[in-house]
């Protein structure tokens, strides 16, 4: 009986199709970061990825579809890496760990560059910015709201609307960081953002913290 070959390690190789798609996405991301959406052509992406235009269009029928896929992927990856803090260590440390993830995201050069690339297309392709905003925001708020609900169920927080509370927490934590990144302005130091984040969490807990809760 004939069996399909596998590498010596016994781990199945990634299908060629999957590898090519990864090549395309990686190359497209770099091209968009270098030249922006408008100045990047599908020809340039195909050359950078080492694939034919026919192969590229087989995966993505248009540049807009490719960019939209990258936006979706960026949002998914950002939220996949969200830490799951342990409320047993105390509510304040847990919220700090959670919010620090989002502050760090905007301070990371690569993430900031993609965010700027998206925001730079807001006039010519507002639907791409809308996709980034709605997709990323919904995924993040759903996660944070679920986490706040858990804290509420433990008697640590009191609120009526978990989604609203989540949005307020994140706004307090990241402060002006997203706007500075989008506009390409000089950022504050990490120490300043840490201080602002801690202050924002303190304000949040004054508004929503249960009076008898141990904050840690």
mmCIF file of N, CA and C in Angstrom, residues 58-180:
data_model
loop_
_atom_site.group_PDB
_atom_site.id
_atom_site.type_symbol
_atom_site.label_atom_id
_atom_site.label_comp_id
_atom_site.label_asym_id
_atom_site.label_seq_id
_atom_site.Cartn_x
_atom_site.Cartn_y
_atom_site.Cartn_z
ATOM 1 N N UNK A 58 -5.766 34.336 -7.862
ATOM 2 C CA UNK A 58 -6.523 33.152 -7.455
ATOM 3 C C UNK A 58 -6.854 33.211 -5.967
ATOM 4 N N UNK A 59 -5.951 33.826 -5.202
ATOM 5 C CA UNK A 59 -6.183 33.987 -3.766
ATOM 6 C C UNK A 59 -7.044 35.217 -3.463
ATOM 7 N N UNK A 60 -6.722 36.320 -4.138
ATOM 8 C CA UNK A 60 -7.389 37.584 -3.841
ATOM 9 C C UNK A 60 -7.769 38.273 -5.150
ATOM 10 N N UNK A 61 -9.052 38.471 -5.404
ATOM 11 C CA UNK A 61 -9.510 39.020 -6.682
ATOM 12 C C UNK A 61 -9.165 40.493 -6.897
ATOM 13 N N UNK A 62 -8.778 41.196 -5.848
ATOM 14 C CA UNK A 62 -8.450 42.610 -5.993
ATOM 15 C C UNK A 62 -7.507 43.039 -4.874
ATOM 16 N N UNK A 63 -6.898 44.194 -5.062
ATOM 17 C CA UNK A 63 -6.013 44.741 -4.039
ATOM 18 C C UNK A 63 -6.814 45.069 -2.774
ATOM 19 N N UNK A 64 -8.026 45.555 -2.966
ATOM 20 C CA UNK A 64 -8.886 45.864 -1.822
ATOM 21 C C UNK A 64 -9.195 44.614 -1.007
ATOM 22 N N UNK A 65 -9.461 43.503 -1.717
ATOM 23 C CA UNK A 65 -9.756 42.244 -1.017
ATOM 24 C C UNK A 65 -8.536 41.759 -0.240
ATOM 25 N N UNK A 66 -7.362 41.925 -0.809
ATOM 26 C CA UNK A 66 -6.126 41.522 -0.144
ATOM 27 C C UNK A 66 -5.878 42.381 1.095
ATOM 28 N N UNK A 67 -6.039 43.681 0.955
ATOM 29 C CA UNK A 67 -5.820 44.580 2.086
ATOM 30 C C UNK A 67 -6.848 44.317 3.188
ATOM 31 N N UNK A 68 -8.083 44.090 2.793
ATOM 32 C CA UNK A 68 -9.132 43.789 3.771
ATOM 33 C C UNK A 68 -8.799 42.526 4.549
ATOM 34 N N UNK A 69 -8.263 41.528 3.852
ATOM 35 C CA UNK A 69 -7.861 40.288 4.516
ATOM 36 C C UNK A 69 -6.750 40.557 5.524
ATOM 37 N N UNK A 70 -5.803 41.413 5.159
ATOM 38 C CA UNK A 70 -4.714 41.756 6.072
ATOM 39 C C UNK A 70 -5.237 42.500 7.304
ATOM 40 N N UNK A 71 -6.199 43.387 7.092
ATOM 41 C CA UNK A 71 -6.812 44.107 8.218
ATOM 42 C C UNK A 71 -7.471 43.122 9.175
ATOM 43 N N UNK A 72 -8.241 42.185 8.601
ATOM 44 C CA UNK A 72 -8.910 41.178 9.419
ATOM 45 C C UNK A 72 -7.887 40.343 10.186
ATOM 46 N N UNK A 73 -6.811 39.951 9.509
ATOM 47 C CA UNK A 73 -5.761 39.135 10.119
ATOM 48 C C UNK A 73 -5.077 39.903 11.247
ATOM 49 N N UNK A 74 -4.815 41.184 11.016
ATOM 50 C CA UNK A 74 -4.178 42.017 12.041
ATOM 51 C C UNK A 74 -5.040 42.088 13.298
ATOM 52 N N UNK A 75 -6.322 42.300 13.109
ATOM 53 C CA UNK A 75 -7.242 42.378 14.250
ATOM 54 C C UNK A 75 -7.315 41.051 14.992
ATOM 55 N N UNK A 76 -7.378 39.959 14.233
ATOM 56 C CA UNK A 76 -7.463 38.637 14.852
ATOM 57 C C UNK A 76 -6.208 38.334 15.674
ATOM 58 N N UNK A 77 -5.036 38.653 15.097
ATOM 59 C CA UNK A 77 -3.790 38.350 15.796
ATOM 60 C C UNK A 77 -3.620 39.212 17.036
ATOM 61 N N UNK A 78 -4.023 40.474 16.941
ATOM 62 C CA UNK A 78 -3.920 41.365 18.096
ATOM 63 C C UNK A 78 -4.747 40.822 19.256
ATOM 64 N N UNK A 79 -5.928 40.326 18.937
ATOM 65 C CA UNK A 79 -6.821 39.858 19.994
ATOM 66 C C UNK A 79 -6.487 38.439 20.441
ATOM 67 N N UNK A 80 -5.841 37.667 19.565
ATOM 68 C CA UNK A 80 -5.456 36.316 19.950
ATOM 69 C C UNK A 80 -4.375 36.342 21.021
ATOM 70 N N UNK A 81 -3.599 37.400 21.034
ATOM 71 C CA UNK A 81 -2.495 37.516 21.986
ATOM 72 C C UNK A 81 -2.887 38.177 23.300
ATOM 73 N N UNK A 82 -4.156 38.519 23.456
ATOM 74 C CA UNK A 82 -4.583 39.172 24.691
ATOM 75 C C UNK A 82 -4.352 38.226 25.865
ATOM 76 N N UNK A 83 -3.680 38.679 26.905
ATOM 77 C CA UNK A 83 -3.454 37.806 28.053
ATOM 78 C C UNK A 83 -4.756 37.553 28.808
ATOM 79 N N UNK A 84 -4.813 36.467 29.511
ATOM 80 C CA UNK A 84 -5.973 36.161 30.348
ATOM 81 C C UNK A 84 -5.541 36.291 31.807
ATOM 82 N N UNK A 85 -5.594 37.508 32.356
ATOM 83 C CA UNK A 85 -5.120 37.730 33.725
ATOM 84 C C UNK A 85 -5.928 36.932 34.733
ATOM 85 N N UNK A 86 -5.312 36.669 35.852
ATOM 86 C CA UNK A 86 -5.936 35.893 36.916
ATOM 87 C C UNK A 86 -6.510 36.844 37.960
ATOM 88 N N UNK A 87 -7.806 36.842 38.102
ATOM 89 C CA UNK A 87 -8.450 37.720 39.081
ATOM 90 C C UNK A 87 -8.083 37.349 40.511
ATOM 91 N N UNK A 88 -7.566 36.143 40.706
ATOM 92 C CA UNK A 88 -7.183 35.732 42.060
ATOM 93 C C UNK A 88 -6.004 36.543 42.588
ATOM 94 N N UNK A 89 -5.226 37.161 41.677
ATOM 95 C CA UNK A 89 -4.083 37.968 42.137
ATOM 96 C C UNK A 89 -4.532 39.348 42.599
ATOM 97 N N UNK A 90 -5.791 39.672 42.367
ATOM 98 C CA UNK A 90 -6.318 40.983 42.725
ATOM 99 C C UNK A 90 -6.832 41.693 41.485
ATOM 100 N N UNK A 91 -7.887 42.472 41.645
ATOM 101 C CA UNK A 91 -8.505 43.122 40.495
ATOM 102 C C UNK A 91 -7.583 44.152 39.849
ATOM 103 N N UNK A 92 -6.933 44.985 40.644
ATOM 104 C CA UNK A 92 -6.070 46.026 40.078
ATOM 105 C C UNK A 92 -4.910 45.441 39.275
ATOM 106 N N UNK A 93 -4.133 44.497 39.833
ATOM 107 C CA UNK A 93 -3.051 43.904 39.028
ATOM 108 C C UNK A 93 -3.558 43.218 37.765
ATOM 109 N N UNK A 94 -4.723 42.588 37.863
ATOM 110 C CA UNK A 94 -5.273 41.892 36.704
ATOM 111 C C UNK A 94 -5.652 42.887 35.606
ATOM 112 N N UNK A 95 -6.276 43.993 35.978
ATOM 113 C CA UNK A 95 -6.641 45.002 34.984
ATOM 114 C C UNK A 95 -5.403 45.672 34.400
ATOM 115 N N UNK A 96 -4.383 45.853 35.224
ATOM 116 C CA UNK A 96 -3.136 46.435 34.718
ATOM 117 C C UNK A 96 -2.501 45.528 33.673
ATOM 118 N N UNK A 97 -2.486 44.240 33.925
ATOM 119 C CA UNK A 97 -1.921 43.295 32.966
ATOM 120 C C UNK A 97 -2.706 43.322 31.659
ATOM 121 N N UNK A 98 -4.016 43.389 31.782
ATOM 122 C CA UNK A 98 -4.884 43.407 30.606
ATOM 123 C C UNK A 98 -4.662 44.682 29.788
ATOM 124 N N UNK A 99 -4.694 45.826 30.444
ATOM 125 C CA UNK A 99 -4.576 47.109 29.739
ATOM 126 C C UNK A 99 -3.171 47.339 29.204
ATOM 127 N N UNK A 100 -2.176 46.816 29.899
ATOM 128 C CA UNK A 100 -0.798 46.979 29.448
ATOM 129 C C UNK A 100 -0.594 46.338 28.075
ATOM 130 N N UNK A 101 -1.358 45.295 27.798
ATOM 131 C CA UNK A 101 -1.277 44.639 26.490
ATOM 132 C C UNK A 101 -1.631 45.625 25.378
ATOM 133 N N UNK A 102 -2.683 46.425 25.588
ATOM 134 C CA UNK A 102 -3.129 47.341 24.545
ATOM 135 C C UNK A 102 -2.207 48.548 24.430
ATOM 136 N N UNK A 103 -1.677 49.015 25.548
ATOM 137 C CA UNK A 103 -0.687 50.088 25.495
ATOM 138 C C UNK A 103 0.542 49.609 24.726
ATOM 139 N N UNK A 104 1.006 48.411 25.033
ATOM 140 C CA UNK A 104 2.190 47.853 24.368
ATOM 141 C C UNK A 104 1.952 47.678 22.874
ATOM 142 N N UNK A 105 0.717 47.331 22.511
ATOM 143 C CA UNK A 105 0.398 47.138 21.093
ATOM 144 C C UNK A 105 0.660 48.415 20.307
ATOM 145 N N UNK A 106 0.213 49.555 20.820
ATOM 146 C CA UNK A 106 0.413 50.809 20.109
ATOM 147 C C UNK A 106 1.857 51.286 20.169
ATOM 148 N N UNK A 107 2.597 50.845 21.191
ATOM 149 C CA UNK A 107 3.993 51.235 21.302
ATOM 150 C C UNK A 107 4.915 50.365 20.455
ATOM 151 N N UNK A 108 4.405 49.234 19.979
ATOM 152 C CA UNK A 108 5.200 48.341 19.135
ATOM 153 C C UNK A 108 5.299 48.937 17.733
ATOM 154 N N UNK A 109 6.510 49.096 17.252
ATOM 155 C CA UNK A 109 6.746 49.791 15.982
ATOM 156 C C UNK A 109 5.981 49.164 14.828
ATOM 157 N N UNK A 110 6.002 47.842 14.747
ATOM 158 C CA UNK A 110 5.352 47.159 13.624
ATOM 159 C C UNK A 110 3.839 47.353 13.650
ATOM 160 N N UNK A 111 3.237 47.225 14.832
ATOM 161 C CA UNK A 111 1.787 47.402 14.950
ATOM 162 C C UNK A 111 1.405 48.847 14.663
ATOM 163 N N UNK A 112 2.201 49.776 15.158
ATOM 164 C CA UNK A 112 1.929 51.197 14.924
ATOM 165 C C UNK A 112 2.008 51.522 13.441
ATOM 166 N N UNK A 113 2.980 50.925 12.743
ATOM 167 C CA UNK A 113 3.148 51.200 11.314
ATOM 168 C C UNK A 113 1.936 50.738 10.512
ATOM 169 N N UNK A 114 1.388 49.576 10.848
ATOM 170 C CA UNK A 114 0.221 49.090 10.118
ATOM 171 C C UNK A 114 -0.988 49.966 10.412
ATOM 172 N N UNK A 115 -1.140 50.375 11.660
ATOM 173 C CA UNK A 115 -2.226 51.266 12.054
ATOM 174 C C UNK A 115 -2.141 52.577 11.270
ATOM 175 N N UNK A 116 -0.936 53.111 11.114
ATOM 176 C CA UNK A 116 -0.747 54.343 10.358
ATOM 177 C C UNK A 116 -1.049 54.137 8.879
ATOM 178 N N UNK A 117 -0.686 52.965 8.349
ATOM 179 C CA UNK A 117 -0.974 52.665 6.948
ATOM 180 C C UNK A 117 -2.471 52.660 6.693
ATOM 181 N N UNK A 118 -3.223 52.059 7.605
ATOM 182 C CA UNK A 118 -4.676 52.032 7.468
ATOM 183 C C UNK A 118 -5.243 53.447 7.567
ATOM 184 N N UNK A 119 -4.826 54.190 8.582
ATOM 185 C CA UNK A 119 -5.397 55.525 8.805
ATOM 186 C C UNK A 119 -5.055 56.489 7.675
ATOM 187 N N UNK A 120 -3.917 56.262 6.983
ATOM 188 C CA UNK A 120 -3.523 57.158 5.893
ATOM 189 C C UNK A 120 -4.449 57.029 4.680
ATOM 190 N N UNK A 121 -5.231 55.965 4.618
ATOM 191 C CA UNK A 121 -6.134 55.747 3.491
ATOM 192 C C UNK A 121 -7.576 56.159 3.814
ATOM 193 N N UNK A 122 -7.760 56.904 4.895
ATOM 194 C CA UNK A 122 -9.118 57.180 5.369
ATOM 195 C C UNK A 122 -9.961 57.991 4.376
ATOM 196 N N UNK A 123 -9.310 58.823 3.547
ATOM 197 C CA UNK A 123 -10.082 59.630 2.602
ATOM 198 C C UNK A 123 -10.382 58.869 1.323
ATOM 199 N N UNK A 124 -9.409 58.119 0.825
ATOM 200 C CA UNK A 124 -9.599 57.425 -0.443
ATOM 201 C C UNK A 124 -10.343 56.109 -0.289
ATOM 202 N N UNK A 125 -10.112 55.420 0.828
ATOM 203 C CA UNK A 125 -10.750 54.118 1.045
ATOM 204 C C UNK A 125 -11.299 54.031 2.473
ATOM 205 N N UNK A 126 -12.315 54.848 2.761
ATOM 206 C CA UNK A 126 -12.857 54.872 4.130
ATOM 207 C C UNK A 126 -13.400 53.530 4.597
ATOM 208 N N UNK A 127 -13.824 52.681 3.639
ATOM 209 C CA UNK A 127 -14.383 51.381 4.030
ATOM 210 C C UNK A 127 -13.315 50.500 4.671
ATOM 211 N N UNK A 128 -12.045 50.655 4.255
ATOM 212 C CA UNK A 128 -10.965 49.875 4.861
ATOM 213 C C UNK A 128 -10.742 50.300 6.310
ATOM 214 N N UNK A 129 -10.782 51.605 6.550
ATOM 215 C CA UNK A 129 -10.636 52.111 7.917
ATOM 216 C C UNK A 129 -11.815 51.667 8.779
ATOM 217 N N UNK A 130 -12.995 51.687 8.172
ATOM 218 C CA UNK A 130 -14.191 51.268 8.906
ATOM 219 C C UNK A 130 -14.091 49.796 9.285
ATOM 220 N N UNK A 131 -13.566 48.988 8.363
ATOM 221 C CA UNK A 131 -13.384 47.561 8.644
ATOM 222 C C UNK A 131 -12.421 47.370 9.808
ATOM 223 N N UNK A 132 -11.300 48.070 9.774
ATOM 224 C CA UNK A 132 -10.299 47.959 10.844
ATOM 225 C C UNK A 132 -10.906 48.384 12.183
ATOM 226 N N UNK A 133 -11.660 49.476 12.150
ATOM 227 C CA UNK A 133 -12.255 50.005 13.373
ATOM 228 C C UNK A 133 -13.311 49.063 13.942
ATOM 229 N N UNK A 134 -14.251 48.657 13.111
ATOM 230 C CA UNK A 134 -15.352 47.841 13.615
ATOM 231 C C UNK A 134 -14.909 46.432 13.984
ATOM 232 N N UNK A 135 -14.059 45.832 13.152
ATOM 233 C CA UNK A 135 -13.609 44.466 13.425
ATOM 234 C C UNK A 135 -12.749 44.418 14.674
ATOM 235 N N UNK A 136 -11.748 45.278 14.715
ATOM 236 C CA UNK A 136 -10.853 45.286 15.867
ATOM 237 C C UNK A 136 -11.566 45.667 17.147
ATOM 238 N N UNK A 137 -12.388 46.696 17.064
ATOM 239 C CA UNK A 137 -13.086 47.175 18.257
ATOM 240 C C UNK A 137 -14.017 46.113 18.809
ATOM 241 N N UNK A 138 -14.795 45.476 17.938
ATOM 242 C CA UNK A 138 -15.750 44.468 18.406
ATOM 243 C C UNK A 138 -15.029 43.304 19.078
ATOM 244 N N UNK A 139 -13.956 42.817 18.450
ATOM 245 C CA UNK A 139 -13.238 41.681 19.020
ATOM 246 C C UNK A 139 -12.648 42.017 20.374
ATOM 247 N N UNK A 140 -12.036 43.191 20.465
ATOM 248 C CA UNK A 140 -11.424 43.612 21.726
ATOM 249 C C UNK A 140 -12.481 43.833 22.802
ATOM 250 N N UNK A 141 -13.539 44.564 22.461
ATOM 251 C CA UNK A 141 -14.561 44.862 23.464
ATOM 252 C C UNK A 141 -15.270 43.603 23.945
ATOM 253 N N UNK A 142 -15.503 42.662 23.035
ATOM 254 C CA UNK A 142 -16.138 41.406 23.447
ATOM 255 C C UNK A 142 -15.276 40.686 24.485
ATOM 256 N N UNK A 143 -13.957 40.667 24.233
ATOM 257 C CA UNK A 143 -13.060 39.999 25.170
ATOM 258 C C UNK A 143 -13.026 40.718 26.515
ATOM 259 N N UNK A 144 -12.811 42.030 26.484
ATOM 260 C CA UNK A 144 -12.691 42.795 27.727
ATOM 261 C C UNK A 144 -14.009 42.797 28.486
ATOM 262 N N UNK A 145 -15.121 42.923 27.765
ATOM 263 C CA UNK A 145 -16.432 42.902 28.424
ATOM 264 C C UNK A 145 -16.661 41.570 29.117
ATOM 265 N N UNK A 146 -16.259 40.479 28.480
ATOM 266 C CA UNK A 146 -16.391 39.164 29.108
ATOM 267 C C UNK A 146 -15.565 39.060 30.369
ATOM 268 N N UNK A 147 -14.394 39.651 30.330
ATOM 269 C CA UNK A 147 -13.519 39.631 31.499
ATOM 270 C C UNK A 147 -14.114 40.463 32.639
ATOM 271 N N UNK A 148 -14.669 41.633 32.301
ATOM 272 C CA UNK A 148 -15.293 42.486 33.314
ATOM 273 C C UNK A 148 -16.540 41.819 33.900
ATOM 274 N N UNK A 149 -17.257 41.092 33.040
ATOM 275 C CA UNK A 149 -18.424 40.352 33.541
ATOM 276 C C UNK A 149 -18.009 39.311 34.584
ATOM 277 N N UNK A 150 -16.868 38.666 34.332
ATOM 278 C CA UNK A 150 -16.377 37.687 35.302
ATOM 279 C C UNK A 150 -16.066 38.372 36.636
ATOM 280 N N UNK A 151 -15.436 39.547 36.557
ATOM 281 C CA UNK A 151 -15.135 40.299 37.777
ATOM 282 C C UNK A 151 -16.418 40.726 38.478
ATOM 283 N N UNK A 152 -17.429 41.080 37.695
ATOM 284 C CA UNK A 152 -18.722 41.458 38.279
ATOM 285 C C UNK A 152 -19.365 40.267 38.979
ATOM 286 N N UNK A 153 -19.296 39.107 38.363
ATOM 287 C CA UNK A 153 -19.876 37.901 38.962
ATOM 288 C C UNK A 153 -19.189 37.524 40.269
ATOM 289 N N UNK A 154 -17.929 37.939 40.416
ATOM 290 C CA UNK A 154 -17.195 37.683 41.659
ATOM 291 C C UNK A 154 -17.448 38.766 42.713
ATOM 292 N N UNK A 155 -18.273 39.749 42.347
ATOM 293 C CA UNK A 155 -18.579 40.818 43.281
ATOM 294 C C UNK A 155 -17.524 41.895 43.374
ATOM 295 N N UNK A 156 -16.652 41.980 42.337
ATOM 296 C CA UNK A 156 -15.562 42.957 42.349
ATOM 297 C C UNK A 156 -15.929 44.258 41.646
ATOM 298 N N UNK A 157 -16.849 44.186 40.696
ATOM 299 C CA UNK A 157 -17.260 45.365 39.940
ATOM 300 C C UNK A 157 -18.778 45.471 39.917
ATOM 301 N N UNK A 158 -19.255 46.693 39.730
ATOM 302 C CA UNK A 158 -20.684 46.951 39.602
ATOM 303 C C UNK A 158 -20.911 47.839 38.380
ATOM 304 N N UNK A 159 -21.656 47.352 37.391
ATOM 305 C CA UNK A 159 -21.997 48.154 36.210
ATOM 306 C C UNK A 159 -23.216 47.550 35.554
ATOM 307 N N UNK A 160 -23.852 48.335 34.674
ATOM 308 C CA UNK A 160 -25.041 47.868 33.961
ATOM 309 C C UNK A 160 -24.713 47.355 32.562
ATOM 310 N N UNK A 161 -23.739 47.958 31.919
ATOM 311 C CA UNK A 161 -23.431 47.643 30.526
ATOM 312 C C UNK A 161 -21.954 47.267 30.416
ATOM 313 N N UNK A 162 -21.670 45.994 30.207
ATOM 314 C CA UNK A 162 -20.285 45.516 30.164
ATOM 315 C C UNK A 162 -19.528 46.090 28.968
ATOM 316 N N UNK A 163 -20.188 46.219 27.814
ATOM 317 C CA UNK A 163 -19.522 46.761 26.635
ATOM 318 C C UNK A 163 -19.121 48.219 26.857
ATOM 319 N N UNK A 164 -20.017 48.994 27.460
ATOM 320 C CA UNK A 164 -19.709 50.396 27.750
ATOM 321 C C UNK A 164 -18.576 50.501 28.755
ATOM 322 N N UNK A 165 -18.623 49.676 29.787
ATOM 323 C CA UNK A 165 -17.565 49.688 30.800
ATOM 324 C C UNK A 165 -16.219 49.307 30.185
ATOM 325 N N UNK A 166 -16.230 48.331 29.280
ATOM 326 C CA UNK A 166 -14.995 47.907 28.615
ATOM 327 C C UNK A 166 -14.419 49.032 27.773
ATOM 328 N N UNK A 167 -15.289 49.731 27.044
ATOM 329 C CA UNK A 167 -14.814 50.827 26.198
ATOM 330 C C UNK A 167 -14.242 51.957 27.050
ATOM 331 N N UNK A 168 -14.895 52.255 28.159
ATOM 332 C CA UNK A 168 -14.397 53.310 29.036
ATOM 333 C C UNK A 168 -13.055 52.930 29.661
ATOM 334 N N UNK A 169 -12.907 51.677 30.056
ATOM 335 C CA UNK A 169 -11.640 51.215 30.623
ATOM 336 C C UNK A 169 -10.501 51.379 29.621
ATOM 337 N N UNK A 170 -10.727 50.956 28.388
ATOM 338 C CA UNK A 170 -9.667 51.029 27.384
ATOM 339 C C UNK A 170 -9.327 52.478 27.031
ATOM 340 N N UNK A 171 -10.337 53.321 26.953
ATOM 341 C CA UNK A 171 -10.077 54.730 26.662
ATOM 342 C C UNK A 171 -9.244 55.381 27.770
ATOM 343 N N UNK A 172 -9.536 55.031 29.001
ATOM 344 C CA UNK A 172 -8.770 55.558 30.128
ATOM 345 C C UNK A 172 -7.343 55.019 30.124
ATOM 346 N N UNK A 173 -7.190 53.779 29.691
ATOM 347 C CA UNK A 173 -5.877 53.127 29.755
ATOM 348 C C UNK A 173 -4.920 53.608 28.661
ATOM 349 N N UNK A 174 -5.428 53.747 27.426
ATOM 350 C CA UNK A 174 -4.531 54.100 26.322
ATOM 351 C C UNK A 174 -4.422 55.606 26.115
ATOM 352 N N UNK A 175 -5.333 56.363 26.691
ATOM 353 C CA UNK A 175 -5.285 57.834 26.645
ATOM 354 C C UNK A 175 -5.120 58.334 25.203
ATOM 355 N N UNK A 176 -4.109 59.185 24.968
ATOM 356 C CA UNK A 176 -3.941 59.788 23.639
ATOM 357 C C UNK A 176 -3.052 58.961 22.721
ATOM 358 N N UNK A 177 -2.677 57.789 23.142
ATOM 359 C CA UNK A 177 -1.716 56.979 22.387
ATOM 360 C C UNK A 177 -2.185 56.647 20.972
ATOM 361 N N UNK A 178 -3.419 56.151 20.756
ATOM 362 C CA UNK A 178 -3.842 55.840 19.381
ATOM 363 C C UNK A 178 -3.821 57.059 18.461
ATOM 364 N N UNK A 179 -4.236 58.220 18.981
ATOM 365 C CA UNK A 179 -4.255 59.417 18.134
ATOM 366 C C UNK A 179 -2.848 59.858 17.769
ATOM 367 N N UNK A 180 -1.923 59.799 18.724
ATOM 368 C CA UNK A 180 -0.543 60.170 18.432
ATOM 369 C C UNK A 180 0.062 59.231 17.379
#
